């Protein structure tokens, strides 16, 4: 806690510390079981102690994973050269950092998780809508990452146990040993997350540098084996820099933004533990765009070396590591893959839905129960089918997800920064009938902005399961810019509606606002 004495806020229910962080005043009870439990209540200032390094390590741990590694391969597969692919990934992560810092501010200032933060704009009950959208996406991502982690165990363990491991009898199109590997990895994840957020912080602190060492070791190994870097670095773009490139660039950029658009919403789940705004801002700014760009570059260098050695580019680091002849090297690679995938999957894809599901039924669902539900749903969505085609993965899955989540981000940013000027009343976020109750717990302005923004962002989706002419043909031109369209339209519409149709006095703010 700050050494200086906190002062009462305009609301007697909360105290504001000299560094701007806010907490509930002594004696204020959040007792309504329909909207509060131990996991959803604001974190007291004395327990907010994540440093710049903690946030940096969190992002290094989350960025260094197999899907991040293979992002560049997906872009190269559709015709870009390595420079265009790395540039696209770098720009996307600089862009997505902006809404991430804007939403993360509320977590550090008020100590609240994402679903509680969403109550200010959507209403106490309405917040379940964006929370469940985010939870559904996280469950799908959890399944994808778990399948990849299981694949790592399967391929690399095959080097240790012999040919029979990988040629075992098939069940559902895959060897039963691969299903066993998937289950083992899934169980390991559930065990780690069951120990809570503080365990996650400690895990990320040492996992981040370990994964960096592992990736550099893979680079050193393939460089020595290849005698340098291979022809991939000299392979020209199939698209050039003209119209053909820009036609692919923008939907690819939106897809890359969609990769982390999930965290741009629920980053308050982590920043609520921040020791200061400076810590979370510096940690994220240093951790996300730099790490993702360097990791993309690293994947290109390693893959280029693999092309020189094996005469074909091997983008999957698991498949590449499986070619090692050393048992010690294989074990090290297996452990690195496990740590890398655990690191991102637990932080990015379990924490959020655990809080989101707890927000839905606080009396019945705790953080740990929500994590278990996430794990079960992650299996049920059959993740092995989601990543089978890079075109569907980038343009359809990431594009649609990014469009919807960008819409929610636009509403949150408009409400917190433009309408309320970052001022919230903590106790009212947990109080039915209070300042954020609106109409029976729902804010129609946020719902309208979400529906309209989401429709404009993803209504024209095409390719994969969607018609080639787009679901709604006249919206097809917007589909390539889904995340930006959703965020901008929702932000403008929500702001306009709160100005045109205010009702009552806005909680924590100086101007008339929303009910």
CSV table of C-alpha atoms in Angstrom, one decimal:
chain,number,residue,atom,x,y,z
A,1,UNK,CA,0.0,0.0,0.0
A,2,UNK,CA,1.2,3.5,-0.7
A,3,UNK,CA,3.0,5.1,2.1
A,4,UNK,CA,1.0,8.3,1.7
A,5,UNK,CA,-2.5,8.4,3.1
A,6,UNK,CA,-5.3,7.7,0.7
A,7,UNK,CA,-8.1,10.2,0.5
A,8,UNK,CA,-11.8,9.6,0.2
A,9,UNK,CA,-13.2,9.7,-3.4
A,10,UNK,CA,-16.4,11.7,-4.2
A,11,UNK,CA,-18.1,8.4,-3.3
A,12,UNK,CA,-17.6,7.6,0.4
A,13,UNK,CA,-17.5,4.0,-0.5
A,14,UNK,CA,-14.0,4.1,-2.0
A,15,UNK,CA,-10.5,5.6,-1.3
A,16,UNK,CA,-8.2,7.1,-3.9
A,17,UNK,CA,-4.4,6.6,-3.3
A,18,UNK,CA,-1.9,9.3,-4.3
A,19,UNK,CA,-0.8,7.2,-7.3
A,20,UNK,CA,-4.4,7.2,-8.6
A,21,UNK,CA,-5.3,3.6,-7.7
A,22,UNK,CA,-8.7,3.2,-6.0
A,23,UNK,CA,-10.0,0.6,-3.6
A,24,UNK,CA,-13.1,0.1,-1.4
A,25,UNK,CA,-13.2,2.0,1.8
A,26,UNK,CA,-13.0,0.0,5.1
A,27,UNK,CA,-16.3,-1.4,6.1
A,28,UNK,CA,-17.8,-1.5,2.6
A,29,UNK,CA,-19.3,-4.9,2.0
A,30,UNK,CA,-20.1,-6.5,-1.4
A,31,UNK,CA,-22.4,-9.1,-0.2
A,32,UNK,CA,-24.9,-9.8,-3.1
A,33,UNK,CA,-24.0,-13.3,-4.2
A,34,UNK,CA,-25.5,-12.8,-7.6
A,35,UNK,CA,-22.8,-10.2,-8.5
A,36,UNK,CA,-19.8,-10.8,-6.2
A,37,UNK,CA,-17.6,-13.6,-5.0
A,38,UNK,CA,-14.0,-13.7,-3.8
A,39,UNK,CA,-12.7,-13.9,-7.4
A,40,UNK,CA,-14.7,-10.9,-8.7
A,41,UNK,CA,-14.3,-8.4,-5.9
A,42,UNK,CA,-11.7,-5.6,-6.3
A,43,UNK,CA,-8.1,-6.5,-5.4
A,44,UNK,CA,-7.0,-4.5,-2.4
A,45,UNK,CA,-4.1,-2.1,-3.1
A,46,UNK,CA,-1.9,-3.9,-0.7
A,47,UNK,CA,-2.2,-7.0,-2.9
A,48,UNK,CA,-1.5,-5.2,-6.2
A,49,UNK,CA,2.2,-5.8,-6.6
A,50,UNK,CA,2.9,-7.0,-10.2
A,51,UNK,CA,5.9,-5.1,-11.5
A,52,UNK,CA,7.1,-4.1,-15.0
A,53,UNK,CA,9.0,-7.4,-15.1
A,54,UNK,CA,5.9,-9.4,-14.2
A,55,UNK,CA,4.0,-8.0,-17.1
A,56,UNK,CA,7.0,-8.2,-19.4
A,57,UNK,CA,7.4,-11.9,-18.5
A,58,UNK,CA,3.7,-12.5,-18.9
A,59,UNK,CA,3.9,-11.3,-22.5
A,60,UNK,CA,7.1,-13.0,-23.3
A,61,UNK,CA,5.6,-16.2,-22.0
A,62,UNK,CA,2.4,-15.8,-23.9
A,63,UNK,CA,4.0,-14.7,-27.2
A,64,UNK,CA,6.5,-17.5,-27.3
A,65,UNK,CA,4.2,-20.3,-28.4
A,66,UNK,CA,3.7,-22.6,-31.3
A,67,UNK,CA,0.8,-20.7,-33.0
A,68,UNK,CA,2.9,-17.4,-32.7
A,69,UNK,CA,5.8,-19.2,-34.3
A,70,UNK,CA,3.7,-20.4,-37.2
A,71,UNK,CA,1.9,-17.1,-37.9
A,72,UNK,CA,4.7,-16.1,-40.3
A,73,UNK,CA,4.3,-19.5,-42.1
A,74,UNK,CA,0.6,-18.8,-42.7
A,75,UNK,CA,1.5,-15.5,-44.3
A,76,UNK,CA,4.3,-17.0,-46.4
A,77,UNK,CA,1.9,-19.7,-47.5
A,78,UNK,CA,-0.5,-17.2,-49.0
A,79,UNK,CA,2.3,-15.5,-51.0
A,80,UNK,CA,4.2,-13.0,-48.8
A,81,UNK,CA,8.0,-13.1,-48.5
A,82,UNK,CA,9.5,-13.2,-45.0
A,83,UNK,CA,10.0,-9.5,-44.8
A,84,UNK,CA,6.4,-8.8,-45.6
A,85,UNK,CA,5.2,-11.4,-43.1
A,86,UNK,CA,7.4,-10.0,-40.2
A,87,UNK,CA,6.3,-6.4,-41.1
A,88,UNK,CA,2.6,-7.4,-41.0
A,89,UNK,CA,3.0,-9.1,-37.6
A,90,UNK,CA,4.9,-6.2,-36.2
A,91,UNK,CA,2.4,-3.6,-37.3
A,92,UNK,CA,-0.5,-5.6,-36.0
A,93,UNK,CA,1.0,-5.9,-32.5
A,94,UNK,CA,1.7,-2.2,-32.3
A,95,UNK,CA,-1.9,-1.5,-33.2
A,96,UNK,CA,-3.5,-4.0,-30.8
A,97,UNK,CA,-1.3,-2.7,-28.0
A,98,UNK,CA,-3.2,0.6,-28.0
A,99,UNK,CA,-6.6,-0.8,-26.9
A,100,UNK,CA,-4.8,-3.2,-24.6
A,101,UNK,CA,-3.3,-0.3,-22.7
A,102,UNK,CA,-6.6,1.6,-22.7
A,103,UNK,CA,-8.6,-1.2,-21.2
A,104,UNK,CA,-5.7,-2.3,-18.9
A,105,UNK,CA,-5.8,1.1,-17.2
A,106,UNK,CA,-9.1,0.2,-15.5
A,107,UNK,CA,-7.8,-3.0,-14.0
A,108,UNK,CA,-4.8,-1.3,-12.4
A,109,UNK,CA,-6.8,1.7,-11.2
A,110,UNK,CA,-9.7,-0.2,-9.7
A,111,UNK,CA,-8.5,-3.7,-9.2
A,112,UNK,CA,-11.3,-5.3,-11.2
A,113,UNK,CA,-11.4,-8.1,-13.7
A,114,UNK,CA,-12.8,-7.7,-17.3
A,115,UNK,CA,-16.4,-8.9,-16.7
A,116,UNK,CA,-16.8,-6.4,-13.8
A,117,UNK,CA,-15.3,-3.7,-15.9
A,118,UNK,CA,-17.8,-4.4,-18.6
A,119,UNK,CA,-20.7,-3.8,-16.2
A,120,UNK,CA,-20.1,-0.1,-16.4
A,121,UNK,CA,-21.0,0.0,-20.0
A,122,UNK,CA,-23.2,-3.1,-20.6
A,123,UNK,CA,-24.9,-3.1,-17.2
A,124,UNK,CA,-24.6,-5.6,-14.3
A,125,UNK,CA,-26.5,-8.3,-16.3
A,126,UNK,CA,-25.6,-7.1,-19.8
A,127,UNK,CA,-21.9,-7.6,-19.0
A,128,UNK,CA,-22.5,-11.4,-19.4
A,129,UNK,CA,-22.9,-10.9,-23.2
A,130,UNK,CA,-19.3,-9.7,-23.9
A,131,UNK,CA,-18.0,-11.9,-21.2
A,132,UNK,CA,-19.5,-15.0,-22.7
A,133,UNK,CA,-18.3,-14.0,-26.2
A,134,UNK,CA,-14.8,-13.6,-24.8
A,135,UNK,CA,-15.1,-16.9,-22.9
A,136,UNK,CA,-16.3,-18.8,-26.0
A,137,UNK,CA,-13.3,-17.5,-28.0
A,138,UNK,CA,-10.9,-18.4,-25.1
A,139,UNK,CA,-12.3,-21.9,-24.9
A,140,UNK,CA,-11.7,-22.5,-28.6
A,141,UNK,CA,-8.1,-21.1,-28.2
A,142,UNK,CA,-7.6,-23.3,-25.1
A,143,UNK,CA,-8.5,-26.3,-27.2
A,144,UNK,CA,-6.2,-25.3,-30.1
A,145,UNK,CA,-3.2,-24.7,-27.8
A,146,UNK,CA,-3.9,-27.9,-25.8
A,147,UNK,CA,-4.0,-29.9,-29.1
A,148,UNK,CA,-0.7,-28.4,-30.1
A,149,UNK,CA,0.9,-29.1,-26.7
A,150,UNK,CA,-0.4,-32.7,-26.9
A,151,UNK,CA,1.1,-33.0,-30.4
A,152,UNK,CA,4.4,-31.9,-29.0
A,153,UNK,CA,4.4,-34.7,-26.5
A,154,UNK,CA,3.2,-37.2,-29.2
A,155,UNK,CA,5.9,-36.4,-31.7
A,156,UNK,CA,8.8,-35.9,-29.4
A,157,UNK,CA,8.0,-38.8,-27.2
A,158,UNK,CA,8.0,-40.9,-30.3
A,159,UNK,CA,11.7,-40.2,-30.6
A,160,UNK,CA,12.1,-41.7,-27.1
A,161,UNK,CA,9.7,-44.7,-27.3
A,162,UNK,CA,10.3,-45.8,-30.8
A,163,UNK,CA,8.4,-46.2,-34.0
A,164,UNK,CA,5.5,-48.0,-32.4
A,165,UNK,CA,4.4,-44.9,-30.5
A,166,UNK,CA,3.6,-43.0,-33.6
A,167,UNK,CA,2.1,-45.9,-35.6
A,168,UNK,CA,-0.3,-47.1,-32.9
A,169,UNK,CA,-3.8,-48.0,-33.9
A,170,UNK,CA,-5.9,-45.1,-35.0
A,171,UNK,CA,-9.0,-43.8,-33.1
A,172,UNK,CA,-11.0,-41.0,-34.7
A,173,UNK,CA,-8.4,-40.5,-37.4
A,174,UNK,CA,-5.4,-40.2,-35.0
A,175,UNK,CA,-3.2,-42.7,-33.2
A,176,UNK,CA,-4.5,-43.5,-29.7
A,177,UNK,CA,-1.1,-42.4,-28.3
A,178,UNK,CA,-1.8,-38.9,-29.7
A,179,UNK,CA,-5.1,-38.8,-27.9
A,180,UNK,CA,-3.3,-39.9,-24.7
A,181,UNK,CA,-0.7,-37.1,-25.2
A,182,UNK,CA,-3.5,-34.6,-25.6
A,183,UNK,CA,-5.1,-35.8,-22.4
A,184,UNK,CA,-1.8,-35.7,-20.5
A,185,UNK,CA,-1.2,-32.1,-21.5
A,186,UNK,CA,-4.8,-31.1,-20.7
A,187,UNK,CA,-4.5,-32.6,-17.2
A,188,UNK,CA,-1.2,-30.8,-16.6
A,189,UNK,CA,-2.8,-27.5,-17.5
A,190,UNK,CA,-5.7,-28.0,-15.1
A,191,UNK,CA,-3.3,-28.8,-12.2
A,192,UNK,CA,-1.3,-25.6,-12.7
A,193,UNK,CA,-4.3,-23.3,-13.0
A,194,UNK,CA,-6.0,-24.9,-10.0
A,195,UNK,CA,-3.3,-23.3,-7.8
A,196,UNK,CA,-4.4,-19.8,-8.7
A,197,UNK,CA,-3.1,-16.4,-10.0
A,198,UNK,CA,-0.1,-16.1,-7.8
A,199,UNK,CA,1.2,-19.4,-8.9
A,200,UNK,CA,0.7,-18.2,-12.5
A,201,UNK,CA,2.8,-15.1,-11.8
A,202,UNK,CA,5.7,-17.1,-10.4
A,203,UNK,CA,5.4,-19.6,-13.3
A,204,UNK,CA,5.6,-16.9,-16.0
A,205,UNK,CA,8.6,-15.3,-14.3
A,206,UNK,CA,10.8,-18.3,-14.9
A,207,UNK,CA,9.0,-19.7,-18.0
A,208,UNK,CA,9.6,-16.6,-20.1
A,209,UNK,CA,13.4,-16.6,-20.0
A,210,UNK,CA,13.5,-20.4,-20.3
A,211,UNK,CA,11.5,-20.4,-23.5
A,212,UNK,CA,13.7,-17.7,-25.0
A,213,UNK,CA,16.7,-19.9,-24.3
A,214,UNK,CA,15.0,-22.9,-25.9
A,215,UNK,CA,14.1,-21.0,-29.0
A,216,UNK,CA,17.7,-19.6,-29.4
A,217,UNK,CA,19.0,-23.1,-28.8
A,218,UNK,CA,16.9,-24.4,-31.7
A,219,UNK,CA,18.2,-21.5,-33.9
A,220,UNK,CA,21.8,-22.4,-33.0
A,221,UNK,CA,21.3,-26.0,-33.7
A,222,UNK,CA,19.8,-25.5,-37.2
A,223,UNK,CA,22.3,-22.8,-38.1
A,224,UNK,CA,25.2,-25.1,-37.3
A,225,UNK,CA,23.5,-28.0,-39.1
A,226,UNK,CA,22.8,-25.9,-42.2
A,227,UNK,CA,26.1,-24.1,-42.2
A,228,UNK,CA,24.2,-20.8,-42.3
A,229,UNK,CA,20.7,-19.7,-43.3
A,230,UNK,CA,19.0,-21.2,-46.3
A,231,UNK,CA,17.3,-20.0,-49.4
A,232,UNK,CA,14.0,-18.9,-47.7
A,233,UNK,CA,15.6,-15.6,-46.9
A,234,UNK,CA,16.2,-15.0,-50.6
A,235,UNK,CA,12.8,-16.2,-51.7
A,236,UNK,CA,10.9,-13.4,-53.5
A,237,UNK,CA,7.4,-12.4,-52.6
A,238,UNK,CA,4.8,-14.0,-54.9
A,239,UNK,CA,2.7,-10.9,-54.4
A,240,UNK,CA,5.2,-8.1,-54.9
A,241,UNK,CA,4.4,-4.8,-53.4
A,242,UNK,CA,1.6,-3.8,-55.7
A,243,UNK,CA,-2.1,-4.3,-55.6
A,244,UNK,CA,-1.9,-8.0,-55.2
A,245,UNK,CA,0.0,-7.5,-51.9
A,246,UNK,CA,-2.3,-4.9,-50.4
A,247,UNK,CA,-5.3,-7.0,-51.3
A,248,UNK,CA,-3.9,-9.7,-49.0
A,249,UNK,CA,-2.2,-7.4,-46.5
A,250,UNK,CA,-5.3,-5.8,-44.9
A,251,UNK,CA,-7.2,-9.0,-44.2
A,252,UNK,CA,-4.0,-10.6,-43.0
A,253,UNK,CA,-3.3,-7.5,-40.7
A,254,UNK,CA,-6.8,-7.9,-39.2
A,255,UNK,CA,-6.2,-11.6,-38.7
A,256,UNK,CA,-2.9,-10.9,-36.9
A,257,UNK,CA,-4.7,-8.3,-34.7
A,258,UNK,CA,-7.4,-10.8,-34.1
A,259,UNK,CA,-4.7,-13.1,-32.7
A,260,UNK,CA,-4.3,-10.9,-29.6
A,261,UNK,CA,-7.7,-9.0,-29.7
A,262,UNK,CA,-8.8,-11.4,-27.1
A,263,UNK,CA,-6.3,-10.1,-24.6
A,264,UNK,CA,-7.1,-6.5,-25.5
A,265,UNK,CA,-10.5,-7.1,-23.8
A,266,UNK,CA,-9.6,-9.1,-20.7
A,267,UNK,CA,-6.2,-7.6,-19.9
A,268,UNK,CA,-7.8,-6.1,-16.8
A,269,UNK,CA,-7.8,-9.7,-15.4
A,270,UNK,CA,-4.0,-9.3,-15.1
A,271,UNK,CA,-3.5,-5.5,-14.7
A,272,UNK,CA,-5.8,-5.6,-11.6
A,273,UNK,CA,-2.7,-6.9,-9.8
A,274,UNK,CA,-0.5,-4.0,-11.1
A,275,UNK,CA,1.6,-2.1,-8.7
A,276,UNK,CA,1.2,1.0,-10.7
A,277,UNK,CA,0.0,2.3,-14.1
A,278,UNK,CA,3.6,2.8,-15.1
A,279,UNK,CA,4.4,-0.9,-14.4
A,280,UNK,CA,1.6,-2.3,-16.6
A,281,UNK,CA,2.1,0.2,-19.4
A,282,UNK,CA,5.9,-0.3,-19.6
A,283,UNK,CA,5.6,-4.0,-19.1
A,284,UNK,CA,3.1,-4.5,-21.9
A,285,UNK,CA,4.7,-2.0,-24.3
A,286,UNK,CA,8.1,-3.7,-23.9
A,287,UNK,CA,6.6,-7.2,-23.9
A,288,UNK,CA,4.1,-7.5,-26.7
A,289,UNK,CA,5.2,-5.9,-30.0
A,290,UNK,CA,8.9,-6.4,-29.5
A,291,UNK,CA,8.5,-10.1,-28.5
A,292,UNK,CA,6.0,-11.0,-31.2
A,293,UNK,CA,8.2,-9.3,-33.9
A,294,UNK,CA,11.4,-10.9,-32.7
A,295,UNK,CA,9.7,-14.3,-32.4
A,296,UNK,CA,8.4,-14.0,-36.0
A,297,UNK,CA,11.9,-13.2,-37.2
A,298,UNK,CA,13.3,-16.1,-35.2
A,299,UNK,CA,10.8,-18.5,-36.8
A,300,UNK,CA,11.7,-17.3,-40.3
A,301,UNK,CA,15.5,-17.8,-39.6
A,302,UNK,CA,15.0,-21.3,-38.2
A,303,UNK,CA,12.7,-22.3,-41.0
A,304,UNK,CA,15.1,-21.0,-43.6
A,305,UNK,CA,17.8,-23.1,-42.0
A,306,UNK,CA,15.5,-26.2,-42.1
A,307,UNK,CA,15.0,-25.6,-45.8
A,308,UNK,CA,18.7,-25.7,-46.4
A,309,UNK,CA,19.1,-28.9,-44.4
A,310,UNK,CA,15.9,-30.9,-45.4
A,311,UNK,CA,15.2,-29.3,-48.8
A,312,UNK,CA,11.7,-28.2,-47.6
A,313,UNK,CA,10.8,-25.5,-45.1
A,314,UNK,CA,9.6,-26.9,-41.8
A,315,UNK,CA,7.6,-24.2,-40.1
A,316,UNK,CA,6.4,-26.4,-37.2
A,317,UNK,CA,9.1,-26.3,-34.5
A,318,UNK,CA,7.8,-29.5,-33.0
A,319,UNK,CA,8.3,-31.4,-36.2
A,320,UNK,CA,11.7,-29.8,-36.6
A,321,UNK,CA,12.8,-30.7,-33.1
A,322,UNK,CA,11.6,-34.3,-33.7
A,323,UNK,CA,14.4,-34.6,-36.3
A,324,UNK,CA,17.1,-34.3,-33.6
A,325,UNK,CA,19.1,-37.4,-33.2
A,326,UNK,CA,20.1,-36.6,-29.6
A,327,UNK,CA,18.0,-38.0,-26.8
A,328,UNK,CA,19.1,-35.1,-24.5
A,329,UNK,CA,18.2,-32.6,-27.3
A,330,UNK,CA,14.8,-34.2,-27.8
A,331,UNK,CA,14.0,-34.1,-24.0
A,332,UNK,CA,15.1,-30.5,-23.9
A,333,UNK,CA,12.9,-29.7,-26.9
A,334,UNK,CA,9.9,-31.6,-25.3
A,335,UNK,CA,10.3,-29.7,-22.1
A,336,UNK,CA,10.6,-26.3,-23.9
A,337,UNK,CA,7.4,-27.0,-25.9
A,338,UNK,CA,5.5,-28.0,-22.8
A,339,UNK,CA,6.6,-24.8,-20.9
A,340,UNK,CA,5.9,-22.6,-23.9
A,341,UNK,CA,2.4,-23.9,-24.6
A,342,UNK,CA,1.5,-24.1,-20.9
A,343,UNK,CA,2.6,-20.5,-20.4
A,344,UNK,CA,0.4,-19.0,-23.1
A,345,UNK,CA,-2.6,-21.3,-22.7
A,346,UNK,CA,-3.0,-20.9,-19.0
A,347,UNK,CA,-2.5,-17.1,-19.0
A,348,UNK,CA,-4.3,-16.2,-22.2
A,349,UNK,CA,-7.1,-18.8,-22.5
A,350,UNK,CA,-8.0,-20.0,-19.0
A,351,UNK,CA,-7.8,-16.9,-16.8
A,352,UNK,CA,-10.4,-15.0,-18.8
A,353,UNK,CA,-13.1,-17.6,-19.2
A,354,UNK,CA,-12.7,-18.6,-15.5
A,355,UNK,CA,-13.5,-15.0,-14.5
A,356,UNK,CA,-16.2,-14.7,-17.2
A,357,UNK,CA,-18.0,-17.8,-16.1
A,358,UNK,CA,-17.7,-16.8,-12.5
A,359,UNK,CA,-19.4,-13.5,-13.4
A,360,UNK,CA,-22.3,-15.5,-14.9
A,361,UNK,CA,-23.1,-17.4,-11.8
A,362,UNK,CA,-21.0,-16.1,-8.9
A,363,UNK,CA,-22.9,-18.2,-6.3
A,364,UNK,CA,-22.0,-21.5,-8.1
A,365,UNK,CA,-18.9,-20.9,-10.2
A,366,UNK,CA,-15.5,-20.0,-8.7
A,367,UNK,CA,-12.4,-19.2,-10.6
A,368,UNK,CA,-11.2,-22.8,-10.4
A,369,UNK,CA,-14.6,-24.2,-11.4
A,370,UNK,CA,-14.6,-21.8,-14.4
A,371,UNK,CA,-11.2,-23.1,-15.4
A,372,UNK,CA,-12.4,-26.7,-15.3
A,373,UNK,CA,-15.4,-25.8,-17.5
A,374,UNK,CA,-13.1,-24.1,-19.9
A,375,UNK,CA,-11.0,-27.2,-20.2
A,376,UNK,CA,-14.0,-29.4,-20.9
A,377,UNK,CA,-15.4,-27.0,-23.6
A,378,UNK,CA,-11.9,-26.7,-25.1
A,379,UNK,CA,-12.1,-30.5,-25.9
A,380,UNK,CA,-15.7,-30.4,-27.1
A,381,UNK,CA,-15.0,-27.8,-29.9
A,382,UNK,CA,-12.7,-30.3,-31.6
A,383,UNK,CA,-9.7,-28.0,-32.0
A,384,UNK,CA,-7.8,-30.3,-34.4
A,385,UNK,CA,-10.3,-29.2,-37.1
A,386,UNK,CA,-10.0,-25.4,-36.5
A,387,UNK,CA,-6.3,-25.2,-37.5
A,388,UNK,CA,-6.3,-27.7,-40.4
A,389,UNK,CA,-6.3,-25.0,-43.1
A,390,UNK,CA,-4.2,-21.8,-42.8
A,391,UNK,CA,-6.6,-19.8,-45.1
A,392,UNK,CA,-9.6,-20.6,-42.8
A,393,UNK,CA,-7.5,-20.1,-39.7
A,394,UNK,CA,-6.3,-16.6,-40.7
A,395,UNK,CA,-9.2,-15.2,-42.7
A,396,UNK,CA,-12.2,-16.9,-41.2
A,397,UNK,CA,-11.4,-17.8,-37.6
A,398,UNK,CA,-9.1,-15.0,-36.6
A,399,UNK,CA,-10.9,-12.4,-38.8
A,400,UNK,CA,-14.4,-13.1,-37.4
A,401,UNK,CA,-13.1,-13.3,-33.8
A,402,UNK,CA,-11.2,-10.1,-34.2
A,403,UNK,CA,-14.3,-8.3,-35.7
A,404,UNK,CA,-16.5,-9.2,-32.7
A,405,UNK,CA,-14.0,-8.6,-30.1
A,406,UNK,CA,-13.0,-5.3,-31.7
A,407,UNK,CA,-16.6,-4.2,-31.4
A,408,UNK,CA,-16.6,-4.9,-27.6
A,409,UNK,CA,-13.3,-3.1,-27.2
A,410,UNK,CA,-14.8,0.0,-28.9
A,411,UNK,CA,-17.7,0.1,-26.4
A,412,UNK,CA,-15.4,-0.4,-23.4
A,413,UNK,CA,-13.0,2.3,-24.5
A,414,UNK,CA,-15.8,4.8,-25.4
A,415,UNK,CA,-17.5,4.3,-22.0
A,416,UNK,CA,-14.4,4.4,-19.8
A,417,UNK,CA,-12.3,7.1,-21.6
A,418,UNK,CA,-14.8,9.3,-23.4
A,419,UNK,CA,-18.0,9.1,-21.4
A,420,UNK,CA,-16.8,8.5,-17.9
A,421,UNK,CA,-13.3,10.0,-18.1
A,422,UNK,CA,-11.9,6.9,-16.2
A,423,UNK,CA,-14.1,7.6,-13.2
A,424,UNK,CA,-16.1,4.6,-11.8
A,425,UNK,CA,-17.8,3.9,-8.5
A,426,UNK,CA,-16.5,0.5,-7.3
A,427,UNK,CA,-19.3,-0.5,-5.0
A,428,UNK,CA,-21.9,0.3,-7.7
A,429,UNK,CA,-20.4,-2.2,-10.1
A,430,UNK,CA,-21.7,-4.9,-7.7
A,431,UNK,CA,-25.0,-3.3,-6.6
A,432,UNK,CA,-28.3,-4.2,-8.4
A,433,UNK,CA,-30.5,-1.2,-8.7
A,434,UNK,CA,-27.5,1.1,-8.6
A,435,UNK,CA,-25.6,3.4,-11.0
A,436,UNK,CA,-24.8,0.7,-13.5
A,437,UNK,CA,-28.2,-1.1,-13.4
A,438,UNK,CA,-29.7,0.7,-16.4
A,439,UNK,CA,-32.9,-1.2,-17.4
A,440,UNK,CA,-33.1,-4.4,-15.5
A,441,UNK,CA,-29.3,-4.7,-15.6
A,442,UNK,CA,-29.0,-4.1,-19.3
A,443,UNK,CA,-27.7,-0.9,-21.1
A,444,UNK,CA,-29.6,-0.8,-24.5
A,445,UNK,CA,-27.0,1.6,-25.9
A,446,UNK,CA,-24.2,-0.9,-25.5
A,447,UNK,CA,-26.4,-3.6,-27.0
A,448,UNK,CA,-27.2,-1.5,-30.1
A,449,UNK,CA,-23.6,-0.6,-30.5
A,450,UNK,CA,-22.6,-4.2,-30.2
A,451,UNK,CA,-25.1,-5.5,-32.7
A,452,UNK,CA,-24.6,-2.8,-35.3
A,453,UNK,CA,-20.8,-2.7,-34.9
A,454,UNK,CA,-20.6,-6.5,-35.0
A,455,UNK,CA,-22.8,-6.7,-38.0
A,456,UNK,CA,-20.7,-4.2,-40.0
A,457,UNK,CA,-17.5,-6.0,-38.9
A,458,UNK,CA,-18.4,-9.6,-39.7
A,459,UNK,CA,-21.6,-9.5,-41.7
A,460,UNK,CA,-19.7,-9.6,-45.0
A,461,UNK,CA,-17.5,-12.6,-43.9
A,462,UNK,CA,-16.6,-14.8,-46.8
A,463,UNK,CA,-14.5,-17.9,-47.5
A,464,UNK,CA,-14.4,-21.2,-45.5
A,465,UNK,CA,-17.9,-21.9,-44.1
A,466,UNK,CA,-19.2,-18.5,-45.5
A,467,UNK,CA,-20.5,-17.9,-49.0
A,468,UNK,CA,-17.9,-16.6,-51.4
A,469,UNK,CA,-20.0,-13.5,-52.0
A,470,UNK,CA,-20.2,-12.8,-48.3
A,471,UNK,CA,-23.0,-13.6,-45.8
A,472,UNK,CA,-24.3,-10.1,-46.5
A,473,UNK,CA,-22.9,-9.3,-50.0
A,474,UNK,CA,-22.9,-5.5,-49.7
A,475,UNK,CA,-20.9,-5.7,-46.5
A,476,UNK,CA,-18.2,-7.9,-48.0
A,477,UNK,CA,-15.8,-5.0,-48.6
A,478,UNK,CA,-15.8,-4.3,-44.9
A,479,UNK,CA,-14.9,-7.9,-43.9
A,480,UNK,CA,-11.2,-7.4,-44.6
A,481,UNK,CA,-11.1,-4.7,-42.0
A,482,UNK,CA,-13.3,-6.3,-39.5
A,483,UNK,CA,-11.5,-5.5,-36.3
A,484,UNK,CA,-11.0,-1.8,-37.2
A,485,UNK,CA,-14.6,-1.5,-38.5
A,486,UNK,CA,-16.1,-3.1,-35.4
A,487,UNK,CA,-14.0,-1.0,-32.9
A,488,UNK,CA,-14.5,2.4,-34.7
A,489,UNK,CA,-18.2,1.9,-35.4
A,490,UNK,CA,-19.0,0.7,-31.8
A,491,UNK,CA,-17.0,3.5,-30.3
A,492,UNK,CA,-18.7,6.2,-32.3
A,493,UNK,CA,-22.2,4.8,-32.0
A,494,UNK,CA,-22.0,4.1,-28.2
A,495,UNK,CA,-20.6,7.6,-27.6
A,496,UNK,CA,-23.3,9.2,-29.7
A,497,UNK,CA,-26.1,7.3,-28.1
A,498,UNK,CA,-25.0,8.2,-24.6
A,499,UNK,CA,-25.0,11.9,-25.6
A,500,UNK,CA,-28.3,11.8,-27.4
A,501,UNK,CA,-30.2,9.6,-24.9
A,502,UNK,CA,-28.7,10.3,-21.4
A,503,UNK,CA,-30.6,9.3,-18.3
A,504,UNK,CA,-29.7,10.1,-14.7
A,505,UNK,CA,-26.3,11.1,-13.4
A,506,UNK,CA,-23.4,9.1,-14.7
A,507,UNK,CA,-21.6,7.2,-11.9
A,508,UNK,CA,-18.2,8.7,-11.2
A,509,UNK,CA,-18.5,11.4,-13.9
A,510,UNK,CA,-19.4,15.0,-14.2
A,511,UNK,CA,-21.8,14.9,-17.1
A,512,UNK,CA,-25.3,13.4,-17.5
A,513,UNK,CA,-25.1,9.9,-18.8
A,514,UNK,CA,-26.5,6.5,-19.1
A,515,UNK,CA,-29.2,4.4,-17.6
